[in-house]
Tab-separated table of N, CA and C in Angstrom:
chain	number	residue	atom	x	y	z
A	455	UNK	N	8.147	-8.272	4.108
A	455	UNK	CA	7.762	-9.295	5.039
A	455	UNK	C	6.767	-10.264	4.415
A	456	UNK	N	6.207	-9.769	3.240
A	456	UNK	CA	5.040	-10.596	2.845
A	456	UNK	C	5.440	-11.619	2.217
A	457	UNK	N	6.977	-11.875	2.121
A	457	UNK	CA	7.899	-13.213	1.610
A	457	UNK	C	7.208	-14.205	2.482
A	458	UNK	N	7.483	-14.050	4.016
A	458	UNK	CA	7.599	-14.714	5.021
A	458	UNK	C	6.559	-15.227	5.686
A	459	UNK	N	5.345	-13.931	5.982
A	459	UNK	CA	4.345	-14.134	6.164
A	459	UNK	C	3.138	-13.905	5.303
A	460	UNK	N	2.548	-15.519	5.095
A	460	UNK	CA	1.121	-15.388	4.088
A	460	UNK	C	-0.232	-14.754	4.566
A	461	UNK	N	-0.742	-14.750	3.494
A	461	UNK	CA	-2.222	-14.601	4.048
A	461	UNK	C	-2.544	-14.958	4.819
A	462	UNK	N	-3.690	-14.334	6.166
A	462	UNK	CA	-4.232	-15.439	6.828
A	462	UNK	C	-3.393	-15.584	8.226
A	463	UNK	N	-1.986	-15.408	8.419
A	463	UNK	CA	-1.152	-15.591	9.480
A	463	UNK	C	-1.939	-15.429	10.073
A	464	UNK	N	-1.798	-15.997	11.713
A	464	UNK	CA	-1.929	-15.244	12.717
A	464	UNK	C	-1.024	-15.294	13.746
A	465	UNK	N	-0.472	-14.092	14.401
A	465	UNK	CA	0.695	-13.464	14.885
A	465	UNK	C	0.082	-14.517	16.532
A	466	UNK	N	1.887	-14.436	16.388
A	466	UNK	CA	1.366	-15.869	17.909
A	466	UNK	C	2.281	-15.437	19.205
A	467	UNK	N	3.237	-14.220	19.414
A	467	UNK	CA	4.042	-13.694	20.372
A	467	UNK	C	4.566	-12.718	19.617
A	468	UNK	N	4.810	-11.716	20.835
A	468	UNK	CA	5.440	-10.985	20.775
A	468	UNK	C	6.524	-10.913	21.520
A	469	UNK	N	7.920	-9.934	21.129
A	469	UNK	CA	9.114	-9.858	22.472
A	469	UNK	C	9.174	-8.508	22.130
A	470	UNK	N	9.208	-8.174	23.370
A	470	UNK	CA	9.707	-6.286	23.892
A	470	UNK	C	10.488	-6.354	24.997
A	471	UNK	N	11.199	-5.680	24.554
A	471	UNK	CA	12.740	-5.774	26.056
A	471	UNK	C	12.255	-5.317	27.263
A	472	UNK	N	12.022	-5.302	28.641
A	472	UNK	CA	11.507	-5.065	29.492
A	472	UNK	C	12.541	-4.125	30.276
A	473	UNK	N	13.823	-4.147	29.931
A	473	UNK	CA	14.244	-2.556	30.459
A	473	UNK	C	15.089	-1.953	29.398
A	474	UNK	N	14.533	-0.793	29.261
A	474	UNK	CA	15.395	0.454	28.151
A	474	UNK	C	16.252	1.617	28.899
A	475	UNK	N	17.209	1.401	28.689
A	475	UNK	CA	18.218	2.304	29.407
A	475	UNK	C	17.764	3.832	28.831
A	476	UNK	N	17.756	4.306	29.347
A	476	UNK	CA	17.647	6.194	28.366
A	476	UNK	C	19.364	6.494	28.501
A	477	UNK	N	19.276	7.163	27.300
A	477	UNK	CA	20.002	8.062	26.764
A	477	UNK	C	19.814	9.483	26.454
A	478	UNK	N	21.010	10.657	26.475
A	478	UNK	CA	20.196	11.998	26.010
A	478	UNK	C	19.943	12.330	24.898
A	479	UNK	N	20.539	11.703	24.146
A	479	UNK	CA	20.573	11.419	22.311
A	479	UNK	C	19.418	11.592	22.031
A	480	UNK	N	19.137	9.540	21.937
A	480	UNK	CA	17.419	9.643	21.543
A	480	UNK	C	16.239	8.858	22.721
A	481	UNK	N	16.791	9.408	23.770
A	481	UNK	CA	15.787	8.832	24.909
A	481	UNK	C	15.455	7.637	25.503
A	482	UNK	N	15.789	6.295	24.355
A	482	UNK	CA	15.802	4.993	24.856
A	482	UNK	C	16.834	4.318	23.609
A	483	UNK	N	17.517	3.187	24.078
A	483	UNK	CA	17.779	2.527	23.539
A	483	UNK	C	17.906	0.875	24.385
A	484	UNK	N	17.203	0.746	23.544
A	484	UNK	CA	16.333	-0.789	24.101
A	484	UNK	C	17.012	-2.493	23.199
A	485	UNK	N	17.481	-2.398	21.733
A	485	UNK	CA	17.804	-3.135	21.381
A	485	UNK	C	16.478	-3.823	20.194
A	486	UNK	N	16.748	-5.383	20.232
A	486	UNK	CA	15.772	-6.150	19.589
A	486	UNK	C	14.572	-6.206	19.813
A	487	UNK	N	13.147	-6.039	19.072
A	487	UNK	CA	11.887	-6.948	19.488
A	487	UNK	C	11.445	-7.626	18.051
A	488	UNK	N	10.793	-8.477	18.257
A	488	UNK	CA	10.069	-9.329	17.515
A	488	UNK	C	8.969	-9.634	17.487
A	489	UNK	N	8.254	-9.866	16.908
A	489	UNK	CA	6.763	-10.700	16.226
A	489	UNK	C	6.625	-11.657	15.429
A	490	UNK	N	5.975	-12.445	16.057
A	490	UNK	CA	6.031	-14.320	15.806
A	490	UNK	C	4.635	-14.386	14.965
A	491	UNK	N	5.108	-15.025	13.682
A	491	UNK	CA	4.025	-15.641	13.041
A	491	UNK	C	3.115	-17.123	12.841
A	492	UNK	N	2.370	-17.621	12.771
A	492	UNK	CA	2.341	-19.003	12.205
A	492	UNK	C	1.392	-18.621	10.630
A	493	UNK	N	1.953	-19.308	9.937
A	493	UNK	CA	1.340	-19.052	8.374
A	493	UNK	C	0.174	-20.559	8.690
A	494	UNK	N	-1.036	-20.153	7.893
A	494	UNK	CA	-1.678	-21.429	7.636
A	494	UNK	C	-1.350	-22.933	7.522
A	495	UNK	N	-0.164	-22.943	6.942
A	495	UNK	CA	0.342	-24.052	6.527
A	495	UNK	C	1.399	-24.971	7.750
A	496	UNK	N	1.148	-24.275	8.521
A	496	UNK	CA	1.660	-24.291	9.727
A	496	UNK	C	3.382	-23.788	10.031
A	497	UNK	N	3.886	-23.724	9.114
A	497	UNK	CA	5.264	-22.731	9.475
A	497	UNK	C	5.215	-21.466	10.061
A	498	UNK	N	6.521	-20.854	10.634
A	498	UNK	CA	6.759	-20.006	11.466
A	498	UNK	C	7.439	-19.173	11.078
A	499	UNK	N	7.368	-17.999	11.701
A	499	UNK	CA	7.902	-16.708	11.377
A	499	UNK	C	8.245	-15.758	12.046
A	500	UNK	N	9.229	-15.291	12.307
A	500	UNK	CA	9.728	-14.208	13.523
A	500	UNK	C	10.734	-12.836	12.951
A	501	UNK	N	9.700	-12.098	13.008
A	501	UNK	CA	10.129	-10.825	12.280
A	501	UNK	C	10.737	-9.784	13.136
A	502	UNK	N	12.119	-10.240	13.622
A	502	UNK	CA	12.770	-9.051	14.393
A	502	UNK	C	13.543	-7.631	13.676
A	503	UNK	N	13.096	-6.767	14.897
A	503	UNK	CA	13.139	-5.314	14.361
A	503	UNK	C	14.090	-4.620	15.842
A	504	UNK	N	14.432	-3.352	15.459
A	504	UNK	CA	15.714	-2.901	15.974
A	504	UNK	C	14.976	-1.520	16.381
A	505	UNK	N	14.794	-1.320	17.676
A	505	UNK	CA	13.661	-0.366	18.207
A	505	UNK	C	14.633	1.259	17.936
């Protein structure tokens, strides 16, 4: 991630799915969330992850 986000970022949103179905497997499966960056330089960054 440290491609994407520089030094210094500071993280500007977050997304978390607001309903997770359960399963008996592994208890939730919820899908995508993400975390939003802005780098100093003012570009952006959104690092989605697979819960």
């Amino acid at each position: 991630m440290s491609r994407f986000i520089r030094p210094g970022a500071q993280r500007i949103g977050a997304a978390i799915p607001s309903a997770c179905a359960t399963t008996p497997v592994s208890g939730r499966t919820c899908g995508l969330e993400g975390v939003a960056f802005e780098n100093p330089e003012g570009r952006r960054a959104l690092v989605p992850h697979r819960q």
